[in-house]
Each structure stands twice: as structure tokens, then as C-alpha cells.
Short mmCIF file of C-alpha atoms in Angstrom, two decimals:
data_model
loop_
_atom_site.label_atom_id
_atom_site.label_comp_id
_atom_site.label_asym_id
_atom_site.label_seq_id
_atom_site.Cartn_x
_atom_site.Cartn_y
_atom_site.Cartn_z
CA MET A 1 -1.40 -11.76 -4.85
CA SER A 2 -5.15 -11.94 -4.60
CA ALA A 3 -6.95 -10.85 -7.76
CA PHE A 4 -9.36 -8.89 -5.62
CA GLN A 5 -7.40 -5.94 -4.35
CA PRO A 6 -8.89 -2.49 -3.78
CA TYR A 7 -8.64 -0.39 -6.96
CA ALA A 8 -6.14 -2.79 -8.51
CA ASN A 9 -8.02 -3.84 -11.64
CA PRO A 10 -11.12 -3.05 -13.73
CA ARG A 11 -13.09 -5.92 -12.16
CA TYR A 12 -12.97 -4.28 -8.74
CA PHE A 13 -14.26 -0.98 -10.11
CA VAL A 14 -17.04 -2.53 -12.18
CA MET A 15 -18.28 -4.72 -9.33
CA LEU A 16 -18.13 -1.95 -6.76
CA LEU A 17 -19.84 0.59 -9.03
CA VAL A 18 -22.62 -1.86 -9.85
CA ALA A 19 -23.06 -2.67 -6.16
CA LEU A 20 -23.30 1.05 -5.38
CA VAL A 21 -26.10 1.79 -7.86
CA PRO A 22 -28.99 1.22 -5.39
CA LEU A 23 -27.17 3.41 -2.86
CA ILE A 24 -26.70 6.19 -5.41
CA ILE A 25 -30.36 6.04 -6.44
CA GLY A 26 -31.33 6.16 -2.77
CA LEU A 27 -29.18 9.23 -2.14
CA LEU A 28 -30.65 10.95 -5.20
CA ARG A 29 -34.06 10.37 -3.66
CA GLY A 30 -32.89 11.75 -0.33
CA ARG A 31 -32.47 8.41 1.43
CA ARG A 32 -29.36 6.75 2.79
CA HIS A 33 -29.67 2.96 2.77
CA ARG A 34 -27.31 2.27 5.65
CA ASN A 35 -28.01 -1.44 5.98
CA TYR A 36 -27.49 -2.02 2.29
CA GLU A 37 -24.24 -0.06 2.48
CA THR A 38 -23.07 -2.20 5.40
CA LEU A 39 -23.93 -5.34 3.44
CA VAL A 40 -21.96 -4.20 0.37
CA SER A 41 -19.01 -3.28 2.58
CA LEU A 42 -19.02 -6.64 4.31
CA VAL A 43 -19.26 -8.60 1.05
CA PHE A 44 -16.35 -6.64 -0.42
CA ILE A 45 -14.23 -6.99 2.70
CA VAL A 46 -14.83 -10.76 2.61
CA LEU A 47 -13.88 -10.83 -1.09
CA ILE A 48 -10.70 -8.81 -0.43
CA PHE A 49 -9.55 -11.12 2.34
CA ALA A 50 -10.90 -14.39 0.92
CA GLY A 51 -8.74 -16.76 -1.08
CA GLY A 52 -5.05 -16.72 -0.35
CA LYS A 53 -5.36 -14.04 2.32
CA TRP A 54 -7.86 -15.63 4.70
CA HIS A 55 -5.38 -15.40 7.61
CA GLU A 56 -5.31 -11.64 7.06
CA GLY A 57 -9.08 -11.69 7.34
CA VAL A 58 -8.83 -13.47 10.68
CA ALA A 59 -6.25 -10.91 11.81
CA LEU A 60 -8.60 -8.10 10.72
CA ILE A 61 -11.49 -9.52 12.74
CA GLY A 62 -9.31 -9.96 15.81
CA TYR A 63 -7.90 -6.46 15.40
CA VAL A 64 -11.31 -4.82 15.00
CA LEU A 65 -12.76 -6.61 18.03
CA TRP A 66 -9.72 -5.56 20.09
CA GLN A 67 -10.12 -1.89 19.09
CA LEU A 68 -13.86 -2.03 19.73
CA LEU A 69 -13.26 -3.47 23.19
CA LEU A 70 -10.75 -0.70 23.99
CA VAL A 71 -12.93 2.13 22.68
CA MET A 72 -16.11 0.91 24.38
CA GLY A 73 -14.27 0.11 27.61
CA TYR A 74 -12.59 3.49 27.66
CA THR A 75 -15.89 5.27 26.89
CA ARG A 76 -17.43 3.66 29.98
CA TYR A 77 -14.36 4.44 32.06
CA ARG A 78 -14.34 8.12 31.00
CA HIS A 79 -17.83 8.63 32.41
CA LYS A 80 -16.43 7.79 35.83
CA ALA A 81 -12.80 8.90 35.84
CA ASN A 82 -10.01 10.50 33.84
CA ARG A 83 -6.63 9.25 35.02
CA THR A 84 -3.55 9.84 32.85
CA GLY A 85 -2.34 6.28 33.50
CA ALA A 86 -5.56 4.78 32.13
CA TYR A 87 -5.35 7.00 29.05
CA TRP A 88 -1.81 5.94 28.20
CA THR A 89 -2.66 2.30 28.87
CA VAL A 90 -5.47 2.27 26.29
CA ILE A 91 -3.37 4.22 23.76
CA LEU A 92 -0.51 1.72 24.11
CA ALA A 93 -2.95 -1.20 23.94
CA SER A 94 -4.46 0.31 20.80
CA ILE A 95 -1.13 0.71 18.98
CA ALA A 96 0.33 -2.58 20.33
CA PRO A 97 -0.80 -4.74 17.36
CA LEU A 98 0.73 -2.24 14.92
CA VAL A 99 3.98 -2.13 16.92
CA VAL A 100 4.19 -5.94 16.85
CA VAL A 101 3.61 -5.98 13.08
CA LYS A 102 6.21 -3.27 12.44
CA VAL A 103 8.87 -4.73 14.73
CA THR A 104 8.49 -8.39 13.64
CA PRO A 105 10.44 -7.99 10.35
CA VAL A 106 13.48 -6.82 12.35
CA PHE A 107 13.75 -10.27 13.89
CA THR A 108 12.38 -12.67 11.29
CA VAL A 109 11.66 -12.90 7.59
CA HIS A 110 8.14 -14.17 8.25
CA PRO A 111 5.53 -11.41 8.48
CA SER A 112 3.59 -11.19 11.73
CA LEU A 113 0.40 -13.23 11.89
CA LEU A 114 -1.35 -10.11 13.20
CA ASP A 115 -0.74 -8.25 9.95
CA PHE A 116 -3.44 -7.40 7.40
CA LEU A 117 -3.91 -4.92 4.58
CA GLY A 118 -4.74 -1.46 5.92
CA MET A 119 -3.86 -2.01 9.58
CA SER A 120 -1.66 1.07 9.91
CA TYR A 121 -4.49 3.23 8.59
CA LEU A 122 -7.15 1.78 10.86
CA THR A 123 -4.89 2.46 13.85
CA PHE A 124 -5.08 6.22 13.20
CA LYS A 125 -8.86 6.17 13.39
CA SER A 126 -8.92 4.15 16.58
CA VAL A 127 -6.24 6.18 18.39
CA GLN A 128 -7.91 9.42 17.33
CA THR A 129 -11.21 8.23 18.78
CA LEU A 130 -9.51 7.39 22.09
CA ILE A 131 -7.77 10.79 22.21
CA GLU A 132 -11.07 12.59 21.65
CA LEU A 133 -12.70 10.55 24.40
CA ARG A 134 -9.87 11.63 26.71
CA ASP A 135 -10.35 15.29 25.73
CA GLY A 136 -14.08 15.01 26.20
CA THR A 137 -14.87 16.19 22.68
CA LEU A 138 -16.38 12.75 22.16
CA GLN A 139 -18.58 11.45 24.92
CA GLN A 140 -20.59 8.66 23.38
CA VAL A 141 -19.43 6.08 20.90
CA ASP A 142 -21.96 3.88 19.18
CA PRO A 143 -20.33 0.44 18.73
CA LEU A 144 -21.93 -0.26 15.35
CA PHE A 145 -21.15 3.20 14.07
CA PHE A 146 -17.55 2.87 15.26
CA LEU A 147 -17.21 -0.34 13.21
CA ARG A 148 -18.66 1.40 10.15
CA PHE A 149 -16.23 4.27 10.62
CA LEU A 150 -13.26 1.93 11.05
CA LEU A 151 -14.20 -0.34 8.14
CA PHE A 152 -15.51 2.28 5.70
CA LEU A 153 -14.87 0.46 2.44
CA PRO A 154 -13.46 3.15 0.10
CA THR A 155 -10.66 4.06 2.52
CA ILE A 156 -10.03 0.73 4.21
CA SER A 157 -6.66 -0.14 2.69
CA SER A 158 -4.72 3.15 2.60
CA GLY A 159 -6.81 6.13 3.66
CA PRO A 160 -7.35 9.09 3.35
CA ILE A 161 -7.63 9.09 7.13
CA ASP A 162 -10.99 10.51 8.16
CA ARG A 163 -11.94 11.76 11.66
CA TYR A 164 -14.72 10.31 13.79
CA ARG A 165 -16.79 13.46 14.21
CA ARG A 166 -16.36 14.56 10.61
CA PHE A 167 -17.37 11.14 9.32
CA ALA A 168 -20.34 11.02 11.72
CA LYS A 169 -21.58 14.40 10.47
CA ASP A 170 -21.75 13.10 6.88
CA TYR A 171 -22.97 9.63 7.76
CA ASN A 172 -25.81 10.68 10.02
CA THR A 173 -27.28 13.06 7.50
CA VAL A 174 -28.39 12.77 3.91
CA PRO A 175 -26.90 15.34 1.52
CA THR A 176 -29.41 17.60 -0.17
CA ARG A 177 -30.06 16.72 -3.78
CA GLU A 178 -28.08 19.74 -4.93
CA HIS A 179 -25.11 18.89 -2.74
CA TYR A 180 -25.21 15.24 -3.76
CA LEU A 181 -25.22 16.19 -7.45
CA ASP A 182 -22.09 18.24 -6.78
CA LEU A 183 -20.54 15.25 -5.05
CA LEU A 184 -21.43 13.01 -8.02
CA GLN A 185 -19.87 15.42 -10.46
CA SER A 186 -16.71 15.63 -8.39
CA ALA A 187 -16.68 11.82 -8.01
CA VAL A 188 -16.80 11.21 -11.77
CA HIS A 189 -14.07 13.77 -12.37
CA LYS A 190 -11.85 12.23 -9.68
CA LEU A 191 -12.47 8.71 -10.94
CA PHE A 192 -11.20 9.54 -14.42
CA LEU A 193 -8.33 11.66 -13.14
CA GLY A 194 -7.42 8.71 -10.90
CA PHE A 195 -7.40 6.35 -13.90
CA ALA A 196 -5.05 8.71 -15.74
CA TYR A 197 -2.78 9.10 -12.69
CA LYS A 198 -2.56 5.50 -11.58
CA PHE A 199 -3.08 3.38 -14.67
CA VAL A 200 -1.55 5.58 -17.35
CA ILE A 201 1.13 7.86 -15.87
CA GLY A 202 1.84 5.70 -12.81
CA TYR A 203 2.02 2.56 -14.95
CA PHE A 204 4.41 4.17 -17.41
CA LEU A 205 6.67 5.51 -14.65
CA GLY A 206 6.53 2.59 -12.24
CA THR A 207 6.17 -0.50 -14.39
CA LEU A 208 7.92 0.52 -17.59
CA LEU A 209 10.51 3.14 -16.69
CA LEU A 210 11.49 2.47 -13.08
CA PRO A 211 12.92 -1.07 -13.54
CA LYS A 212 15.08 0.25 -16.40
CA VAL A 213 16.64 3.11 -14.41
CA ALA A 214 16.96 0.83 -11.37
CA HIS A 215 18.89 -1.72 -13.42
CA SER A 216 21.13 0.96 -14.87
CA ALA A 217 21.82 2.42 -11.39
CA LEU A 218 22.67 -1.05 -10.02
CA VAL A 219 25.10 -1.67 -12.86
CA HIS A 220 26.95 1.52 -11.78
CA HIS A 221 27.02 0.60 -8.07
CA HIS A 222 30.83 0.78 -7.95
CA LEU A 223 30.91 4.50 -8.90
CA GLY A 224 31.28 7.39 -6.46
CA GLY A 225 33.63 5.58 -4.09
CA GLY A 226 31.29 2.60 -3.80
CA LEU A 227 28.23 4.76 -3.03
CA GLY A 228 26.85 4.10 -6.49
CA ILE A 229 26.40 7.78 -7.27
CA SER A 230 25.60 7.91 -10.96
CA TRP A 231 23.34 9.76 -13.37
CA ALA A 232 21.16 6.66 -13.38
CA LEU A 233 20.69 7.02 -9.62
CA VAL A 234 19.66 10.65 -10.11
CA ALA A 235 17.19 9.49 -12.77
CA TYR A 236 15.89 6.85 -10.36
CA MET A 237 15.31 9.54 -7.75
CA TYR A 238 13.11 11.65 -10.05
CA VAL A 239 11.28 8.74 -11.69
CA TYR A 240 10.51 7.14 -8.33
CA SER A 241 9.32 10.45 -6.83
CA LEU A 242 6.95 11.12 -9.71
CA TYR A 243 5.77 7.50 -9.70
CA LEU A 244 5.09 7.68 -5.96
CA PHE A 245 2.98 10.79 -6.43
CA PHE A 246 0.94 9.57 -9.41
CA ASP A 247 0.36 6.12 -7.95
CA PHE A 248 -0.64 7.28 -4.48
CA ALA A 249 -2.53 10.39 -5.59
CA GLY A 250 -4.37 8.20 -8.12
CA TYR A 251 -5.30 5.73 -5.42
CA SER A 252 -6.45 8.58 -3.14
CA LEU A 253 -8.59 10.02 -5.93
CA PHE A 254 -10.36 6.65 -6.21
CA ALA A 255 -10.93 6.51 -2.46
CA VAL A 256 -12.37 10.04 -2.36
CA SER A 257 -14.41 9.43 -5.51
CA LEU A 258 -16.02 6.22 -4.20
CA SER A 259 -16.69 7.93 -0.85
CA GLN A 260 -18.44 10.78 -2.62
CA LEU A 261 -20.62 8.35 -4.57
CA MET A 262 -21.64 7.01 -1.16
CA GLY A 263 -22.43 10.55 0.01
CA ILE A 264 -19.40 10.85 2.28
CA ASP A 265 -17.03 13.75 1.64
CA THR A 266 -13.76 12.03 2.60
CA PRO A 267 -10.93 14.59 2.93
CA GLN A 268 -8.50 15.09 0.05
CA ASN A 269 -4.97 13.76 0.28
CA PHE A 270 -3.00 15.83 -2.22
CA ASN A 271 -2.96 19.45 -3.31
CA GLN A 272 -0.31 19.92 -6.01
CA PRO A 273 2.58 18.99 -3.66
CA PHE A 274 5.33 19.68 -6.16
CA LYS A 275 4.31 23.34 -6.26
CA ALA A 276 5.26 23.69 -2.58
CA LYS A 277 7.38 26.75 -1.78
CA ASN A 278 9.04 25.20 1.27
CA ILE A 279 9.00 22.00 3.32
CA LYS A 280 6.27 23.25 5.63
CA ASP A 281 4.17 24.12 2.61
CA PHE A 282 4.95 20.66 1.19
CA TRP A 283 3.47 18.93 4.24
CA ASN A 284 0.32 20.99 3.82
CA ARG A 285 -0.03 19.54 0.31
CA TRP A 286 1.37 15.98 0.46
CA HIS A 287 -0.56 13.05 1.99
CA MET A 288 -2.54 15.71 3.83
CA SER A 289 -4.81 13.44 5.86
CA LEU A 290 -1.69 11.80 7.34
CA SER A 291 0.31 14.97 7.90
CA PHE A 292 -2.69 16.77 9.44
CA TRP A 293 -3.24 13.80 11.72
CA PHE A 294 0.36 14.05 12.86
CA ARG A 295 0.07 17.83 13.17
CA ASP A 296 -3.07 17.70 15.32
CA PHE A 297 -2.41 14.62 17.42
CA ILE A 298 1.38 14.62 17.76
CA PHE A 299 2.98 17.97 16.91
CA MET A 300 0.36 20.19 18.56
CA ARG A 301 0.02 17.97 21.62
CA VAL A 302 3.77 17.73 22.12
CA THR A 303 4.28 21.49 21.77
CA PHE A 304 1.31 22.08 24.04
CA ALA A 305 2.74 19.82 26.76
CA LEU A 306 6.27 21.21 26.41
CA MET A 307 5.07 24.81 26.66
CA LYS A 308 2.56 24.28 29.42
CA HIS A 309 5.20 22.64 31.61
CA ARG A 310 7.82 25.15 30.46
CA VAL A 311 10.34 22.45 29.53
CA PHE A 312 12.28 24.85 27.31
CA LYS A 313 12.80 28.58 27.75
CA ASN A 314 13.04 29.16 24.03
CA ARG A 315 10.01 28.47 21.83
CA ILE A 316 12.31 27.65 18.91
CA HIS A 317 13.63 24.66 20.88
CA VAL A 318 10.06 23.59 21.61
CA ALA A 319 9.25 23.57 17.90
CA GLN A 320 12.46 21.75 17.00
CA THR A 321 11.87 19.03 19.60
CA ALA A 322 8.28 18.62 18.49
CA TYR A 323 9.32 18.35 14.81
CA LEU A 324 11.87 15.70 15.69
CA ILE A 325 9.36 13.60 17.65
CA ASN A 326 6.68 14.13 15.00
CA PHE A 327 8.77 12.98 12.05
CA LEU A 328 10.53 10.19 13.95
CA VAL A 329 7.14 8.70 14.83
CA MET A 330 6.11 9.09 11.19
CA GLY A 331 9.30 7.29 10.11
CA PHE A 332 8.68 4.39 12.49
CA TRP A 333 5.04 4.25 11.40
CA HIS A 334 6.19 3.53 7.84
CA GLY A 335 8.28 0.65 9.12
CA VAL A 336 11.27 -0.20 11.29
CA THR A 337 14.02 0.03 8.66
CA TRP A 338 16.96 2.40 8.59
CA TYR A 339 15.68 4.18 5.48
CA TYR A 340 12.22 5.02 6.86
CA ILE A 341 13.76 6.33 10.08
CA VAL A 342 16.38 8.35 8.17
CA TYR A 343 13.55 9.66 5.97
CA GLY A 344 11.78 10.89 9.11
CA LEU A 345 14.94 12.47 10.52
CA PHE A 346 15.70 14.06 7.14
CA HIS A 347 12.30 15.76 7.06
CA ALA A 348 12.64 16.90 10.66
CA GLY A 349 16.04 18.39 9.75
CA ALA A 350 14.65 19.98 6.60
CA ILE A 351 11.74 21.63 8.39
CA ILE A 352 14.04 22.90 11.19
CA VAL A 353 16.43 24.40 8.61
CA ASN A 354 13.40 25.81 6.79
CA ASP A 355 12.27 27.54 9.99
CA MET A 356 15.74 28.98 10.59
CA TRP A 357 15.79 30.32 7.03
CA LEU A 358 12.34 31.89 7.37
CA ARG A 359 13.44 33.66 10.56
CA TYR A 360 16.67 34.85 8.88
CA LYS A 361 14.71 36.07 5.86
CA LYS A 362 12.29 37.99 8.07
CA ARG A 363 15.09 39.61 10.14
CA HIS A 364 17.11 40.74 7.15
CA HIS A 365 14.14 41.77 4.99
CA LEU A 366 15.37 39.72 2.04
CA PRO A 367 13.74 40.28 -1.35
CA HIS A 368 10.64 38.29 -2.15
CA ASN A 369 9.52 38.13 -5.75
CA ARG A 370 8.58 35.75 -8.55
CA VAL A 371 12.17 34.72 -9.15
CA THR A 372 12.82 33.84 -5.49
CA THR A 373 9.49 31.98 -5.33
CA ALA A 374 10.38 29.93 -8.43
CA LEU A 375 13.81 29.20 -6.96
CA ALA A 376 12.19 28.14 -3.68
CA MET A 377 9.93 25.71 -5.55
CA VAL A 378 12.87 24.17 -7.41
CA ILE A 379 14.90 23.74 -4.21
CA THR A 380 11.92 22.28 -2.32
CA PHE A 381 11.15 19.85 -5.16
CA ASN A 382 14.72 18.56 -5.16
CA VAL A 383 14.91 18.24 -1.37
CA VAL A 384 11.64 16.29 -1.45
CA CYS A 385 12.80 14.02 -4.28
CA PHE A 386 16.00 13.28 -2.37
CA SER A 387 13.92 12.36 0.67
CA PHE A 388 11.86 9.98 -1.50
CA LEU A 389 15.07 8.36 -2.74
CA ILE A 390 15.82 7.56 0.91
CA PHE A 391 12.20 6.46 1.43
CA SER A 392 12.23 4.15 -1.62
CA GLY A 393 14.70 1.79 0.06
CA PHE A 394 16.64 1.67 -3.19
CA LEU A 395 19.82 2.83 -1.43
CA ASN A 396 19.49 -0.22 0.79
CA THR A 397 19.50 -2.47 -2.28
CA LEU A 398 22.30 -0.45 -3.88
CA TRP A 399 24.59 -0.45 -0.87
CA PHE A 400 23.87 -3.55 1.16
CA LYS A 401 22.39 -6.18 -1.12
CA MET B 1 -17.75 41.57 27.86
CA THR B 2 -17.31 40.82 24.16
CA GLU B 3 -15.29 44.00 23.88
CA ALA B 4 -12.86 42.85 26.59
CA ILE B 5 -12.41 39.40 25.05
CA GLN B 6 -11.88 40.99 21.67
CA GLN B 7 -9.15 43.27 23.01
CA THR B 8 -7.38 40.33 24.67
CA VAL B 9 -7.58 38.18 21.52
CA LEU B 10 -6.25 41.04 19.39
CA ALA B 11 -3.40 41.63 21.84
CA ILE B 12 -2.46 37.92 21.87
CA LEU B 13 -2.47 37.78 18.07
CA GLN B 14 -0.47 40.99 17.78
CA ASP B 15 2.07 39.50 20.17
CA LEU B 16 2.36 36.37 18.03
CA THR B 17 2.26 37.79 14.53
CA GLY B 18 3.39 41.37 15.01
CA GLU B 19 0.29 42.54 13.16
CA ASP B 20 -2.68 44.57 14.28
CA LEU B 21 -5.78 42.70 13.17
CA SER B 22 -8.38 45.11 14.57
CA GLU B 23 -9.32 46.21 11.05
CA ARG B 24 -9.19 42.63 9.70
CA MET B 25 -11.46 40.80 12.12
CA ASP B 26 -12.77 38.39 9.48
CA GLU B 27 -9.53 37.56 7.75
CA ASP B 28 -8.65 33.85 7.78
CA ILE B 29 -5.44 33.67 9.85
CA PHE B 30 -4.62 30.11 8.75
CA GLU B 31 -5.37 30.63 5.07
CA THR B 32 -3.05 33.65 4.98
CA ALA B 33 -0.39 31.59 6.82
CA LEU B 34 -0.25 34.28 9.49
CA LEU B 35 -0.38 31.57 12.15
CA ASP B 36 1.47 28.26 11.98
CA SER B 37 0.90 25.23 14.26
CA MET B 38 3.42 26.55 16.75
CA ASP B 39 1.76 29.98 16.98
CA THR B 40 -1.58 28.24 17.27
CA VAL B 41 -0.48 26.32 20.36
CA GLN B 42 0.85 29.57 21.84
CA MET B 43 -2.43 31.28 21.10
CA VAL B 44 -4.39 28.46 22.79
CA LEU B 45 -2.14 28.64 25.86
CA ALA B 46 -2.44 32.43 26.04
CA LEU B 47 -6.23 32.24 25.70
CA GLU B 48 -6.35 29.65 28.50
CA GLU B 49 -4.14 31.76 30.78
CA GLN B 50 -5.66 35.15 30.13
CA LEU B 51 -9.32 34.28 29.66
CA GLY B 52 -9.64 31.26 31.93
CA VAL B 53 -11.04 28.89 29.32
CA ASP B 54 -10.04 25.26 28.84
CA ILE B 55 -9.52 24.39 25.18
CA PRO B 56 -8.86 20.72 24.43
CA VAL B 57 -6.37 20.47 21.57
CA SER B 58 -8.63 18.02 19.75
CA GLU B 59 -11.47 20.55 19.96
CA PHE B 60 -9.34 22.73 17.81
CA GLU B 61 -10.92 22.61 14.39
CA ARG B 62 -9.18 25.20 12.33
CA ASP B 63 -12.18 26.47 10.42
CA GLN B 64 -13.97 27.24 13.68
CA TRP B 65 -11.07 29.34 14.98
CA ALA B 66 -9.96 30.89 11.71
CA THR B 67 -10.76 34.59 12.29
CA VAL B 68 -10.69 37.01 15.21
CA THR B 69 -14.50 37.11 15.20
CA LYS B 70 -14.68 33.31 15.35
CA ILE B 71 -12.09 33.07 18.14
CA VAL B 72 -14.08 35.56 20.25
CA ALA B 73 -17.27 33.54 19.66
CA GLN B 74 -15.53 30.29 20.61
CA VAL B 75 -14.11 31.75 23.80
CA GLN B 76 -17.52 33.10 24.77
CA ALA B 77 -19.11 29.71 24.13
CA LEU B 78 -16.49 28.02 26.30
CA GLN B 79 -16.91 30.59 29.09
CA ALA B 80 -20.65 30.14 29.21
#
């Protein structure tokens, strides 16, 4: 593993913060030093992919040029025509590298040569830009700006996933001094909260506790008719779920914090997800930039198409079909393994059942009070933790390895 | 003109949510979870059919369509 990984060790933070000082001073004085920012980003990207990961760097360059070619080509095309075939061709061409990378492990143990850190996240930005060009909400794309958007350093490896127009609005203006001071305050707060989440709580859960419960669960793999159902497995489920949250939320806090220092208000990724009252509520709180991307660019578009062409008579069936497609795509996006796909199907099932329950509750005017809300939170938390047990891939190790 | 659009928007929303919003024109319909994604798509389709506007789904930024007043303004902007 390269020593220079985003947000992995103190050296990365110290170097990045030092490099950002001129930018921060500039923003305090009402100036955005865009060229300096680009330089810092490029140096850090080179450092991330230098050393043992140079082939990933080559893959990144190839990938970025490919996306740039598609976006610029499609921008030119859209000024002349708007055929559905052309639209789907560029979308498929844009996701093709990601599909190759995700499908390769099914056939061989060697990772695809196209793969690099952060590819799945960059794909969202590129596809979203193409969709907006199709819709006409974006009409001009500046090639250099598109590269800056795609390669924005704080979010390059794992999001949060920003949107072209939102990013452009921040990038093309300079925050007022008052607004920037607010951003700075929020950035410092998030930085320290991120340290606590990722390096204290996440470290304790993931590095110290998780291997212990995993070992204990593996020792009991013969229990439960060979399914390995044991108290240790239950413990693994909760420890892993909490670890996943603190590690990823910690990382996201860093990404948002560093963005804010650079005067870019990158969207938040988490909003107290374990307080969710139902699965729908959960997806409005967990990995929000991903789930909102799926909501806006998959769920809404699928329901829109299904309803416009009157594929189903019943709107409930429209929603159910759209949920299934939405979460299946999300499952495949995580990777082509049985547990990611089952994770997707599980969430589709959970949200469909959730909808049925909400309709039942409304029809029968069931009581709604603090006790039922607390119960709903407990049930949702456990359903979510079970889904993360599937997601962890631990069952794969337990059952098949 | 505005009056007519307003009546149509209120009727569409009443159809979807079962609630009369004529006294709550500035209430955030997403914040209060009155409208989910599914209802939103239905609202967009109904607006397109009844008011003859073309709303791209990616144009749909929730905070710009969050209240009855805002929806009316958006429809007017698209009709112009």
C-alpha cells in the first residue's frame, strides 16, 4: 500500500493543510487562486498515484481523457441533434470502463488494468454531466473546468459526489468574507470530528474489535446447521455496521472539511443515519450524495419513463419496479459479487415492504406516538445492520471459504 | 394567469397528498415529507399535461420547487 493515500495518515493532512495556506489567505482576501489550486491538486494526484501505483495513474489519465472526449463530443453533438440512440451510446461508453473493472474479478484474480482509486466515484460525475447535456440543463461545458470538477482533490477517492452546476456555482464565485469565515469554522469542526470518528472510534471498532469478533464467529462456523449462526456473528454484525459508519462518515467529514477550506461547499454525506425511522428515511440520511444521485438519475427517471408510457396501471407497481432497478444498479455498482447484489435486492425488498406498511398504517389509522417512533427506529437499525452484514462479505468467508 | 396556475397546482397537490395547501402556500412540501420521489414524478407529469410545460427531470432541484409559491413561479418561468 502506498504511504500516500488520501486521509490515511497525519503526513497527508499536514502536507495538504500547508499547501492550502496560500489558498486560504487568498480566499480571506476575497480572491480565489485557481491556478495555484490546480497546481496543488496535480501535485497531490501525482503523489497519490506515484510509487507502487503508477499503473493506476496511467489508468486515471486514460480514463479522464476518455470522459473528456465523450463529454466534449456530446456537447458539440447536442447543439445539432438530440437522438436517443446517441444519448445511450455516450452513456454506455462513459460507464464502459467501470463495467470492465467491476466484471473482471468474476473471471480472473488479477484486477483490471483500467482500475484506479476513485474510478466509481468519477463515473457518477461524468454520467451526470452527460445526462444534463441531454436534458438541456447544461449547454456548454468548459473542458478545463470539467477536468477540475472531475479531479477535485478533496473528493477524488470516495466522494461525496458533487453535481456539475452546483460545483460550478461555488467555483466561479468567491465566497464573501463572512460566508468564508463560516465555512472555515465548519471545516475545523468537521476536521476534528472526522479525526474522532475515523482514527479513534473507527480504529477501535475496525482494527481492534472487528478481527476478534470475526475470529470468534469463524470458530463457530459449524453452528446453526452449518450457517454459522452464533452470538459472535451477531456481534460481528453490530461491530461492522458501527465501524462502517464511523470510518466512512469520518472520511466524508474530511472531504467536506478540506473542500470548505478551499471555499467549495461540498454536500454532506451523513445525517445521523441510525436515527432513521424507516428505510426510506435511512436513505435520506446514509451516504446521501450517492443515494440522492440514484434517486435523481435512476429512480426518478425510471418512474418518469414508466408513468409517461403507462407501462403499469398501478402506481404502486411503478414504484416497486423502480426501487428494484435502483437498488440492483446500486448493488452492481459496489461490485459484481453475490453479497453486493443480495444487499441491493434486500434494500429494494425492505423499501417495498416499508411502503406497504406505510399504506396499511394510513388506511387503518394506527397510533403514532413516541413509543411507536422509538420502536420504528430500533427495527430500522436492526434491518440496516443485517443488510450491512450481507454487504460486509463476511458471510461469504463464513460459508464458502 | 397566476391565479389559474395556482389553482391547478393546488388541485394536483391535493390529488397527490389529500391535503388542501391553499392556506400553506409557503410550506416546504419536501421538508415535511408530504411529497416523496414517487409523488414528485407524478406532480411533474401532471404539471406537464395540464399546464403544457416541459420539465426536464434533471432541472428538478428540490429547493426550487419546494413550496406551492415556488412551483407556480417555476411553471410561469417555463411557460414564458
